[in-house]
C-alpha atoms as one frame of an Amber mdcrd trajectory, in Angstrom:
protein
   8.890   8.679  17.206   6.108   8.322  14.635   2.581   9.413  15.592  -0.043
   6.824  16.396  -2.623   6.528  13.595  -4.691   3.582  14.898  -8.019   5.442
  15.416  -9.241   2.410  17.400  -9.377  -0.016  14.375  -6.268  -2.077  15.014
  -2.485  -1.863  14.724  -1.018   0.430  12.077   2.022  -0.647  10.161   4.535
   1.832   8.795   6.135   1.411   5.418   8.851   3.376   3.707  10.609   3.261
   0.391  14.134   4.706   1.013  15.284   4.430  -2.551  15.477   7.979  -4.053
  13.808   8.232  -7.476  12.216  11.159  -9.272   8.744   9.636  -8.817   9.102
   8.389  -5.170  11.446  10.035  -2.665  11.679   8.353   0.744   7.959   8.789
   1.461   6.669   7.200   4.602   3.011   6.188   4.996   0.773   4.564   7.553
  -1.479   1.664   6.673  -4.606   0.445   8.400  -6.246  -2.916   7.410  -9.879
  -2.329   6.377 -10.895  -5.878   5.439 -10.935  -8.426   2.650 -12.004  -7.005
  -0.712 -12.692  -8.471  -4.156  -9.981  -7.011  -6.439 -10.557  -6.845 -10.240
  -8.760  -4.970 -13.027  -9.927  -2.607 -15.714  -8.524  -0.660 -18.681  -9.670
   2.415 -20.584 -10.088   0.280 -23.741 -12.730  -1.643 -21.832 -14.584   1.543
 -20.653 -14.081   3.651 -23.853 -12.682   6.582 -21.920  -9.711   7.644 -19.803
 -11.811  10.163 -17.902 -12.909   8.860 -14.476 -16.105   9.561 -12.527 -14.231
  12.139 -10.509 -13.223  13.978 -13.709  -9.565  12.922 -13.491  -7.640  10.980
 -16.137  -6.903   7.307 -15.411  -3.205   6.785 -14.638  -0.828   3.999 -13.665
   2.404   4.837 -11.791   3.661   5.600  -8.273   0.023   5.970  -7.356  -2.520
   4.315  -9.700  -6.243   4.986 -10.245  -8.802   2.674  -8.788 -12.591   2.423
  -8.850 -14.574   2.138  -5.588 -18.177   2.035  -4.358 -18.935   5.706  -3.536
 -21.328   4.541  -0.801 -18.430   3.003   1.032 -15.381   5.205   0.084 -14.728
   8.744  -1.033 -12.760  10.021  -4.027  -9.203  10.816  -3.002  -8.856   7.988
  -0.461  -5.617   5.957  -0.789  -5.184   2.197  -0.567  -2.336  -0.288  -0.531
  -3.196  -3.338  -2.678  -0.875  -6.258  -3.540  -0.374  -6.762  -7.314   1.906
  -9.573  -8.538   3.225 -10.085  -5.042   4.201  -6.394  -4.520   2.276  -3.748
  -2.459   1.245  -0.819  -4.655  -0.548   2.478  -3.893  -3.930   3.325  -5.415
  -6.158   6.378  -5.218  -9.970   6.231  -5.449 -10.824   8.313  -8.571 -13.403
   6.198 -10.339 -16.550   4.115  -9.877 -17.967   1.256 -11.855 -21.416  -0.139
 -12.556 -20.343  -3.466 -11.020 -18.111  -2.055  -8.305 -20.256  -2.493  -5.153
 -19.503  -2.895  -1.453 -16.107  -4.438  -0.774 -14.960  -4.500  -4.398 -12.112
  -2.405  -5.811 -11.301  -2.288  -9.547  -7.678  -1.323 -10.218  -6.555   0.387
 -13.394  -3.971  -0.933 -15.826  -2.754   1.171 -18.765  -2.158  -1.914 -20.800
  -5.032  -4.262 -21.830  -2.608  -7.198 -21.741  -1.561  -6.419 -18.099  -5.160
  -6.045 -17.184  -6.059  -9.402 -18.612  -3.146 -11.101 -16.884  -4.184  -9.759
 -13.487  -7.529 -11.491 -13.262  -9.322 -11.224  -9.854  -8.655 -12.249  -6.311
  -9.747 -11.606  -2.653  -7.251  -9.951  -0.358  -6.889  -7.829   2.720  -6.391
  -4.204   1.700  -5.104  -1.261   3.693  -6.221   2.322   3.891  -3.250   4.656
   3.567  -2.443   7.987   5.194   0.622  10.156   4.503   1.628  11.874   7.780
   4.719  13.433   6.182   3.340  14.313   2.745   2.372  12.083  -0.195   4.500
  11.255  -3.250   3.789  12.770  -6.674   1.153  10.829  -8.563   1.721   9.594
 -12.110
């Protein structure tokens, strides 16, 4: 049986992608809802640099860069956020002048995709990887 990751904050849901690919191999992760957040999108063309506040390079892939309020979250935390109807994984690697409180800015490699995303409010989930995390990129 899977371990209990509730930590007193509600029911944890388990997700798994069983399709074997080079980027994502049957990784299981636990999610914990942490509330409704304002989700916006950004692109390196907008900021002028691909280097994040944590010193990493912005990336979109199996796990994608996102910007958080460092007073609320730490670099390296993982989140599940729905984009175009599909849950995707994000890692906190950046901050933003306007990213405050319950606001997460998600990275898009393409300016066109960023523009299409717009903004919305949604419940987001903090992610833990009890059996090891997938490769980022």
